[in-house]
Short mmCIF file of C-alpha atoms and ligand atoms in Angstrom, two decimals:
data_model
loop_
_atom_site.label_atom_id
_atom_site.label_comp_id
_atom_site.label_asym_id
_atom_site.label_seq_id
_atom_site.Cartn_x
_atom_site.Cartn_y
_atom_site.Cartn_z
CA MET D 22 19.65 34.74 -15.71
CA THR D 23 20.69 34.21 -12.11
CA ASP D 24 24.22 35.54 -12.70
CA SER D 25 24.95 38.77 -10.93
CA ASN D 26 26.44 41.49 -13.05
CA ASP D 27 28.21 44.40 -11.44
CA ASN D 28 27.35 46.76 -14.29
CA VAL D 29 23.62 46.34 -13.85
CA PRO D 30 22.15 48.93 -11.50
CA GLU D 31 20.85 47.47 -8.23
CA ARG D 32 17.41 46.03 -8.79
CA ASP D 33 14.32 46.87 -6.85
CA LEU D 34 13.97 45.19 -3.44
CA GLN D 35 10.87 43.34 -4.67
CA THR D 36 12.85 41.80 -7.54
CA ARG D 37 15.69 40.89 -5.20
CA ILE D 38 13.22 39.19 -2.84
CA VAL D 39 11.87 37.09 -5.69
CA GLN D 40 15.26 36.43 -7.29
CA PRO D 41 17.81 36.64 -4.50
CA GLU D 42 21.52 36.34 -5.17
CA ASP D 43 22.05 33.32 -2.96
CA ARG D 44 25.60 32.77 -1.80
CA ILE D 45 25.42 29.25 -0.49
CA THR D 46 28.72 27.65 0.47
CA PRO D 47 29.36 24.70 -1.84
CA GLY D 48 30.47 21.25 -0.70
CA PHE D 49 27.70 20.50 1.79
CA GLU D 50 26.63 16.89 2.06
CA SER D 51 24.25 15.04 4.37
CA PHE D 52 22.26 11.82 4.49
CA SER D 53 18.88 13.34 3.76
CA VAL D 54 17.47 13.83 0.29
CA PRO D 55 16.84 17.55 -0.17
CA VAL D 56 13.21 18.64 -0.34
CA ALA D 57 12.82 19.79 -3.93
CA ARG D 58 9.46 21.53 -4.10
CA ALA D 59 8.21 22.43 -7.55
CA SER D 60 5.24 23.08 -9.66
CA THR D 61 7.31 25.02 -12.23
CA VAL D 62 10.38 23.28 -13.50
CA VAL D 63 12.68 25.78 -15.19
CA PHE D 64 14.18 25.07 -18.63
CA PRO D 65 17.41 26.67 -19.83
CA ASP D 66 15.87 27.52 -23.22
CA LEU D 67 12.86 26.91 -25.44
CA ALA D 68 14.53 24.20 -27.49
CA THR D 69 15.00 22.13 -24.33
CA MET D 70 11.40 22.71 -23.28
CA ARG D 71 10.13 21.67 -26.73
CA SER D 72 12.25 18.54 -26.84
CA LEU D 73 10.75 17.11 -23.65
CA VAL D 74 8.41 14.16 -23.81
CA TRP D 75 6.18 13.36 -20.84
CA SER D 76 7.15 9.68 -20.91
CA ASP D 77 10.90 10.34 -20.59
CA ASP D 78 11.84 9.51 -16.99
CA SER D 79 15.37 10.82 -17.37
CA ARG D 80 14.44 14.52 -17.61
CA TRP D 81 12.50 16.95 -15.45
CA ARG D 82 9.37 18.47 -16.87
CA TYR D 83 6.75 19.53 -14.34
CA GLY D 84 6.43 19.25 -10.56
CA LEU D 85 3.39 16.99 -10.76
CA HIS D 86 5.40 14.44 -12.71
CA GLY D 87 8.24 14.28 -10.20
CA THR D 88 11.03 16.18 -8.50
CA PRO D 89 14.41 14.85 -7.28
CA THR D 90 12.78 14.11 -3.89
CA THR D 91 9.84 12.10 -5.18
CA ILE D 92 11.94 10.28 -7.76
CA ALA D 93 14.48 9.29 -5.08
CA LEU D 94 11.65 7.76 -3.06
CA ALA D 95 10.19 5.99 -6.09
CA GLN D 96 13.57 4.49 -6.96
CA ARG D 97 14.16 3.25 -3.42
CA LEU D 98 10.72 1.64 -3.33
CA ALA D 99 11.34 -0.14 -6.62
CA ALA D 100 14.66 -1.43 -5.26
CA ILE D 101 13.06 -2.78 -2.05
CA GLU D 102 10.51 -4.76 -3.99
CA GLY D 103 12.80 -5.91 -6.80
CA GLY D 104 11.01 -3.78 -9.39
CA GLU D 105 12.41 -1.46 -12.05
CA HIS D 106 9.99 1.48 -12.20
CA ALA D 107 7.80 3.17 -9.60
CA LEU D 108 5.25 5.96 -9.52
CA LEU D 109 3.94 7.77 -6.45
CA GLN D 110 0.30 8.66 -5.86
CA PRO D 111 -1.28 10.72 -3.09
CA SER D 112 -2.76 7.67 -1.29
CA GLY D 113 -2.80 3.90 -1.52
CA LEU D 114 -6.30 4.11 -2.92
CA ALA D 115 -5.13 6.60 -5.57
CA ALA D 116 -2.48 4.03 -6.57
CA ILE D 117 -5.23 1.41 -6.90
CA SER D 118 -7.28 3.85 -8.97
CA ASN D 119 -4.23 4.59 -11.13
CA VAL D 120 -4.03 0.88 -11.97
CA TYR D 121 -7.66 0.75 -13.09
CA PHE D 122 -7.40 3.89 -15.22
CA GLY D 123 -4.04 2.85 -16.65
CA ILE D 124 -4.85 -0.73 -17.55
CA VAL D 125 -8.56 -1.12 -18.35
CA LYS D 126 -11.30 0.68 -20.24
CA ALA D 127 -15.08 0.43 -20.66
CA GLY D 128 -16.09 -3.03 -21.81
CA ASP D 129 -13.11 -4.78 -20.19
CA HIS D 130 -13.53 -7.38 -17.47
CA VAL D 131 -11.66 -7.29 -14.14
CA LEU D 132 -11.37 -10.00 -11.48
CA VAL D 133 -11.12 -8.85 -7.85
CA PRO D 134 -10.59 -11.16 -4.86
CA ASP D 135 -13.54 -11.28 -2.47
CA ASN D 136 -11.31 -10.27 0.45
CA ALA D 137 -9.84 -7.20 -1.30
CA TYR D 138 -9.23 -3.98 0.61
CA SER D 139 -12.78 -2.60 0.88
CA PRO D 140 -12.18 0.75 -0.89
CA ASN D 141 -10.79 -1.23 -3.86
CA ARG D 142 -14.19 -2.99 -4.00
CA GLU D 143 -15.94 0.36 -3.71
CA HIS D 144 -13.82 1.69 -6.59
CA ALA D 145 -14.49 -1.39 -8.75
CA ASP D 146 -18.24 -1.21 -8.06
CA TRP D 147 -18.22 2.46 -9.06
CA LEU D 148 -16.40 1.76 -12.33
CA ALA D 149 -18.85 -1.08 -13.00
CA ALA D 150 -21.92 1.04 -12.26
CA ASP D 151 -20.92 4.27 -14.01
CA PHE D 152 -18.03 3.57 -16.41
CA GLY D 153 -18.87 0.33 -18.21
CA LEU D 154 -16.32 -1.97 -16.57
CA GLU D 155 -17.28 -5.60 -15.93
CA VAL D 156 -16.23 -6.70 -12.45
CA THR D 157 -16.37 -10.18 -10.95
CA TYR D 158 -15.36 -11.03 -7.39
CA TYR D 159 -13.66 -14.38 -6.90
CA ASP D 160 -12.95 -16.67 -3.98
CA PRO D 161 -9.43 -15.64 -2.85
CA MET D 162 -8.51 -19.31 -2.27
CA ILE D 163 -9.45 -20.39 -5.79
CA GLY D 164 -5.88 -20.78 -7.08
CA ALA D 165 -5.67 -22.23 -10.59
CA GLY D 166 -9.50 -22.45 -10.56
CA ILE D 167 -9.43 -18.76 -11.55
CA ALA D 168 -9.35 -20.09 -15.13
CA ASP D 169 -13.12 -20.70 -14.95
CA SER D 170 -13.80 -17.00 -14.25
CA ILE D 171 -11.82 -15.66 -17.18
CA ARG D 172 -13.73 -14.16 -20.11
CA PRO D 173 -12.48 -13.15 -23.56
CA ASN D 174 -12.45 -9.51 -22.34
CA THR D 175 -10.67 -10.13 -19.01
CA LYS D 176 -7.82 -7.61 -18.91
CA LEU D 177 -6.83 -7.34 -15.24
CA ILE D 178 -6.69 -9.68 -12.23
CA TRP D 179 -6.25 -8.16 -8.80
CA LEU D 180 -4.50 -10.12 -6.06
CA GLU D 181 -4.11 -9.42 -2.37
CA ALA D 182 -2.19 -11.85 -0.20
CA PRO D 183 -3.03 -11.90 2.59
CA GLY D 184 -6.30 -9.99 2.57
CA SER D 185 -5.76 -7.28 5.15
CA VAL D 186 -8.77 -8.21 7.32
CA THR D 187 -9.36 -11.94 6.84
CA MET D 188 -5.74 -12.88 6.05
CA GLU D 189 -6.22 -15.63 3.45
CA ILE D 190 -2.98 -16.23 1.57
CA GLN D 191 -3.69 -16.56 -2.13
CA ASP D 192 -1.82 -18.95 -4.37
CA VAL D 193 -0.28 -16.11 -6.37
CA PRO D 194 1.92 -18.27 -8.64
CA ALA D 195 -1.08 -20.44 -9.63
CA ILE D 196 -3.22 -17.42 -10.52
CA VAL D 197 -0.36 -15.66 -12.30
CA ALA D 198 0.32 -18.76 -14.42
CA VAL D 199 -3.27 -18.69 -15.70
CA ALA D 200 -3.13 -14.92 -16.31
CA ARG D 201 0.21 -15.08 -18.15
CA ALA D 202 -1.02 -17.83 -20.46
CA LYS D 203 -3.86 -15.52 -21.52
CA GLY D 204 -1.94 -12.25 -21.58
CA ILE D 205 -3.91 -10.79 -18.66
CA VAL D 206 -2.22 -8.16 -16.47
CA THR D 207 -1.94 -9.01 -12.76
CA ALA D 208 -1.77 -6.39 -10.01
CA ILE D 209 -1.22 -7.19 -6.35
CA ASP D 210 -2.02 -4.98 -3.38
CA ASN D 211 1.20 -5.86 -1.54
CA THR D 212 0.77 -3.39 1.32
CA TYR D 213 0.67 -6.14 3.94
CA SER D 214 4.21 -7.27 3.20
CA ALA D 215 5.57 -3.73 2.63
CA GLY D 216 7.45 -5.27 -0.31
CA LEU D 217 9.69 -7.02 2.24
CA ALA D 218 8.05 -10.34 3.07
CA PHE D 219 6.58 -11.12 -0.35
CA LYS D 220 8.36 -10.40 -3.63
CA PRO D 221 5.63 -10.26 -6.26
CA PHE D 222 7.89 -9.93 -9.31
CA GLU D 223 9.68 -13.17 -8.43
CA HIS D 224 6.27 -14.82 -8.72
CA GLY D 225 5.49 -13.24 -12.08
CA VAL D 226 3.10 -10.49 -10.93
CA ASP D 227 3.10 -7.46 -13.25
CA ILE D 228 2.23 -4.56 -10.94
CA SER D 229 2.66 -4.15 -7.19
CA VAL D 230 0.66 -1.54 -5.30
CA GLN D 231 1.85 -0.21 -1.96
CA ALA D 232 -0.03 1.99 0.49
CA LEU D 233 3.03 3.90 1.73
CA THR D 234 0.63 5.26 4.32
CA LYS D 235 1.42 2.09 6.29
CA TYR D 236 4.91 0.76 7.10
CA GLN D 237 6.85 3.00 4.70
CA SER D 238 5.56 6.12 6.44
CA GLY D 239 5.59 4.42 9.81
CA GLY D 240 4.13 7.46 11.54
CA SER D 241 0.34 7.23 11.02
CA ASP D 242 0.53 10.75 9.63
CA ILE D 243 1.17 10.54 5.87
CA LEU D 244 -1.04 9.38 3.01
CA MET D 245 0.79 8.07 -0.06
CA GLY D 246 0.77 5.20 -2.50
CA ALA D 247 2.99 3.64 -5.13
CA THR D 248 2.75 1.45 -8.21
CA ILE D 249 5.84 -0.60 -8.99
CA THR D 250 6.58 -2.66 -12.09
CA ARG D 251 9.41 -4.30 -13.98
CA ASP D 252 7.77 -3.66 -17.33
CA ILE D 253 8.46 -0.31 -19.01
CA GLU D 254 5.31 -0.51 -21.15
CA LEU D 255 3.08 -1.04 -18.11
CA HIS D 256 4.94 1.73 -16.30
CA ARG D 257 4.27 4.10 -19.22
CA LYS D 258 0.57 3.18 -19.24
CA LEU D 259 0.33 3.89 -15.52
CA LYS D 260 2.32 7.09 -15.91
CA ARG D 261 0.09 8.33 -18.72
CA ALA D 262 -3.02 7.68 -16.60
CA ARG D 263 -1.43 9.37 -13.61
CA MET D 264 -0.65 12.43 -15.73
CA ARG D 265 -4.21 12.53 -17.05
CA LEU D 266 -5.66 12.15 -13.56
CA GLY D 267 -3.40 14.97 -12.39
CA ILE D 268 -2.19 13.13 -9.30
CA GLY D 269 1.23 13.50 -7.75
CA VAL D 270 2.75 13.87 -4.29
CA SER D 271 4.44 16.71 -2.46
CA ALA D 272 8.18 16.70 -1.94
CA ASP D 273 7.58 17.39 1.76
CA ASP D 274 5.51 14.25 2.21
CA ALA D 275 7.98 12.23 0.14
CA SER D 276 10.85 13.45 2.30
CA LEU D 277 9.06 12.25 5.44
CA VAL D 278 8.65 8.79 3.93
CA LEU D 279 12.32 8.84 2.85
CA ARG D 280 13.18 9.59 6.48
CA SER D 281 11.30 6.53 7.75
CA LEU D 282 12.41 4.08 5.08
CA PRO D 283 15.82 3.10 6.53
CA SER D 284 14.16 1.77 9.68
CA MET D 285 11.28 0.01 7.92
CA LYS D 286 12.73 -3.51 7.77
CA LEU D 287 13.76 -3.42 11.43
CA ARG D 288 10.34 -2.07 12.41
CA TYR D 289 8.62 -4.74 10.33
CA GLU D 290 10.64 -7.42 12.13
CA ALA D 291 9.85 -5.95 15.53
CA HIS D 292 6.13 -5.78 14.72
CA ASP D 293 6.36 -9.35 13.47
CA ARG D 294 8.02 -10.71 16.62
CA ALA D 295 5.44 -9.19 18.95
CA ALA D 296 2.46 -9.99 16.69
CA SER D 297 3.51 -13.65 16.30
CA ALA D 298 3.93 -14.05 20.05
CA LEU D 299 0.58 -12.41 20.82
CA ALA D 300 -1.17 -14.42 18.10
CA GLN D 301 0.18 -17.64 19.60
CA TRP D 302 -0.90 -16.59 23.07
CA LEU D 303 -4.40 -15.66 21.86
CA LYS D 304 -4.63 -19.14 20.33
CA THR D 305 -4.54 -20.55 23.87
CA ARG D 306 -7.44 -18.39 25.08
CA PRO D 307 -10.86 -20.07 25.47
CA GLU D 308 -12.69 -16.95 24.15
CA VAL D 309 -10.97 -17.26 20.75
CA ALA D 310 -12.23 -19.66 18.06
CA ALA D 311 -9.55 -18.95 15.44
CA VAL D 312 -6.40 -16.88 15.09
CA LEU D 313 -5.92 -15.68 11.53
CA HIS D 314 -2.20 -15.05 11.44
CA PRO D 315 -0.38 -16.27 8.31
CA ALA D 316 2.22 -18.15 10.36
CA LEU D 317 -0.46 -20.15 12.23
CA GLU D 318 -2.40 -23.12 10.92
CA ASP D 319 -5.85 -21.57 11.44
CA CYS D 320 -5.07 -19.14 8.63
CA PRO D 321 -6.34 -20.25 5.20
CA GLY D 322 -3.34 -20.54 2.93
CA HIS D 323 -0.87 -21.03 5.80
CA ALA D 324 1.05 -23.61 3.71
CA ILE D 325 1.30 -21.09 0.84
CA TYR D 326 2.63 -18.52 3.28
CA GLU D 327 5.33 -20.98 4.34
CA ARG D 328 6.18 -21.61 0.70
CA ASP D 329 6.12 -18.06 -0.72
CA PHE D 330 6.88 -15.60 2.09
CA GLU D 331 10.10 -14.79 3.86
CA GLY D 332 10.90 -12.24 6.51
CA GLY D 333 7.82 -12.50 8.68
CA ALA D 334 4.26 -11.23 8.61
CA GLY D 335 4.52 -7.80 10.22
CA GLY D 336 2.12 -6.51 12.83
CA LEU D 337 -1.29 -7.28 11.39
CA PHE D 338 -3.51 -10.27 12.24
CA SER D 339 -7.09 -11.08 13.20
CA ILE D 340 -8.90 -13.27 15.66
CA VAL D 341 -12.40 -14.71 15.48
CA PHE D 342 -14.25 -14.84 18.75
CA ASP D 343 -16.22 -17.87 19.78
CA GLY D 344 -19.78 -17.70 18.43
CA ARG D 345 -21.21 -17.50 21.95
CA TYR D 346 -20.12 -13.87 22.22
CA SER D 347 -22.41 -11.23 20.75
CA ALA D 348 -21.22 -8.33 18.60
CA ALA D 349 -21.97 -6.04 21.55
CA GLN D 350 -19.71 -8.10 23.84
CA VAL D 351 -16.89 -7.97 21.31
CA ASP D 352 -17.39 -4.20 20.99
CA ALA D 353 -17.08 -4.00 24.78
CA PHE D 354 -13.81 -5.95 24.57
CA VAL D 355 -12.38 -3.54 21.98
CA GLU D 356 -13.42 -0.53 24.04
CA ALA D 357 -11.96 -2.05 27.21
CA LEU D 358 -8.50 -2.10 25.63
CA GLU D 359 -6.35 0.74 26.90
CA LEU D 360 -3.22 0.46 24.78
CA PHE D 361 -5.00 -0.39 21.51
CA SER D 362 -6.64 2.57 19.81
CA ILE D 363 -9.71 2.45 17.57
CA GLY D 364 -8.84 3.79 14.13
CA TRP D 365 -8.22 2.94 10.47
CA SER D 366 -4.90 2.37 8.81
CA TRP D 367 -1.80 0.84 10.44
CA GLY D 368 1.96 0.68 10.02
CA GLY D 369 2.77 3.23 12.73
CA ALA D 370 4.08 2.83 16.26
CA HIS D 371 0.66 2.54 17.95
CA SER D 372 -1.37 -0.63 18.36
CA LEU D 373 -4.90 -0.69 16.95
CA ALA D 374 -7.98 -2.92 17.21
CA MET D 375 -11.10 -2.96 15.02
CA PRO D 376 -14.13 -5.28 14.93
CA TYR D 377 -15.47 -6.42 11.53
CA ASN D 378 -18.67 -8.10 10.39
CA VAL D 379 -17.06 -10.12 7.61
CA ARG D 380 -20.23 -11.68 6.19
CA SER D 381 -21.49 -8.24 5.16
CA MET D 382 -18.21 -7.62 3.27
CA ARG D 383 -18.38 -10.61 0.85
CA THR D 384 -20.29 -11.52 -2.25
CA ALA D 385 -18.41 -14.43 -3.86
CA SER D 386 -17.31 -16.75 -1.07
CA GLN D 387 -18.73 -18.18 2.11
CA TRP D 388 -17.18 -16.90 5.33
CA PRO D 389 -17.03 -19.98 7.59
CA HIS D 390 -16.88 -18.34 11.01
CA GLU D 391 -19.85 -17.58 13.27
CA GLY D 392 -18.14 -15.24 15.70
CA VAL D 393 -17.10 -11.61 15.32
CA LEU D 394 -13.67 -10.88 13.86
CA VAL D 395 -11.33 -8.37 15.48
CA ARG D 396 -8.29 -7.19 13.57
CA PHE D 397 -5.24 -6.19 15.59
CA TYR D 398 -2.33 -4.12 14.52
CA ILE D 399 0.56 -4.66 16.91
CA GLY D 400 2.59 -1.49 17.29
CA LEU D 401 5.93 -0.91 18.96
CA GLU D 402 4.77 -0.91 22.59
CA ALA D 403 6.28 -3.61 24.85
CA GLU D 404 4.70 -6.96 24.08
CA THR D 405 4.26 -7.77 27.80
CA ASP D 406 2.14 -4.63 28.28
CA LEU D 407 0.03 -5.41 25.21
CA ARG D 408 -0.58 -8.95 26.44
CA ALA D 409 -1.63 -7.70 29.88
CA ASP D 410 -3.97 -5.20 28.23
CA LEU D 411 -5.57 -7.90 26.03
CA GLU D 412 -5.98 -10.21 29.01
CA ALA D 413 -7.56 -7.53 31.18
CA ALA D 414 -10.01 -6.56 28.42
CA LEU D 415 -10.98 -10.19 27.81
CA VAL D 416 -11.71 -10.64 31.50
CA LYS D 417 -13.48 -7.32 31.84
CA ALA D 418 -15.75 -7.66 28.77
CA LEU D 419 -16.21 -11.41 28.43
CA GLY D 420 -15.14 -12.95 31.76
C1 PLP K 14 -4.46 1.30 3.76
C2 PLP K 14 -4.53 0.39 2.61
C3 PLP K 14 -4.73 0.87 1.32
C4 PLP K 14 -5.01 2.32 1.01
O1 PLP K 14 -4.12 3.21 1.52
P1 PLP K 14 -4.57 4.74 1.73
O2 PLP K 14 -3.29 5.47 1.64
O3 PLP K 14 -5.22 4.80 3.08
O4 PLP K 14 -5.52 5.11 0.63
C5 PLP K 14 -4.76 -0.03 0.28
N1 PLP K 14 -4.61 -1.34 0.50
C6 PLP K 14 -4.41 -1.85 1.72
C7 PLP K 14 -4.26 -3.32 1.90
C8 PLP K 14 -4.37 -1.01 2.82
O5 PLP K 14 -4.19 -1.50 4.04
#
């Protein structure tokens, strides 16, 4: 239908605007994945259209279900993490939601770690209150003790290692062993490691969730999520739920993440170098009671980190101030920082700082620290400047 035919009289300008006779020189090649925007995917004939099944990943069907741009990103993400199949969602939280709607139903029981990403808790509480899910929060350090929390209707166990505010490293293999023995699906929010520093599938986890909003985007300007699996049946369940929820991502956003992906590992390592150095320096400061960085001993699960992680910890860590400092003093410290901005999310070039009242965020485990927690995200500024900024703010607010 796009062939030009010299015998056909010239069509109206309006038709030619809608269906131009493009004469694009063939043979062009570049490193970028083309931006393939689509709602409508065009079929050559009705028989082809009728033969398509939504679950068939090898054929194009509708823009919401994927275009060459989004599928290229999904495949690269699966490869980074050692998975086989990946789906994209419009945010990390939408990926989390996709797991709930794909894996559990009313009457099922779900276990969520007490240190889970807060909107995951919010989502679980909502499903428990309004949609008949049973939800139990568990101590993230419970390890094989998770067995005591399992019920006959437990269908999903969430993991998050480390928790992105309090940084406990869970014993993933111990929890997965219990889950596997009972046929329970495990899903990890693996955003912290970007799929680089922790390889969930090597430890038997079924589903990995990534907030691509963070390191994969790297620009603090894109929202996107992914679910990655090795198991085609789980992938199909997630894909069916994603189709029913009507969630997908734009090719333009996907192309921006594709653009950042080649530098992600090098960025992660640079964030890690500076964050480790600053964490160690903060450990020497008298104002600081504990430094919760996975590579330091203060961090619960440090030995598990040494055992299960490789390739660093990225840019995220927290400190707990000495209990003698009030919440208002710690607020003053955060506001005295000049190079650290106040804002949610992380994974971009800019450093961030945020105070948290952890006790108000937990229901299943005791938080041992008195003092206020501040979470830092170490960006790509020079480490010497960040250290000077931290020191000046400590002196100004607490000195
Ligand atoms: C940011 C984040 C998410 C959610 O990502 P959004 O794209 O902001 O919805 C999920 N889990 C963790 C650990 C995160 O840091």
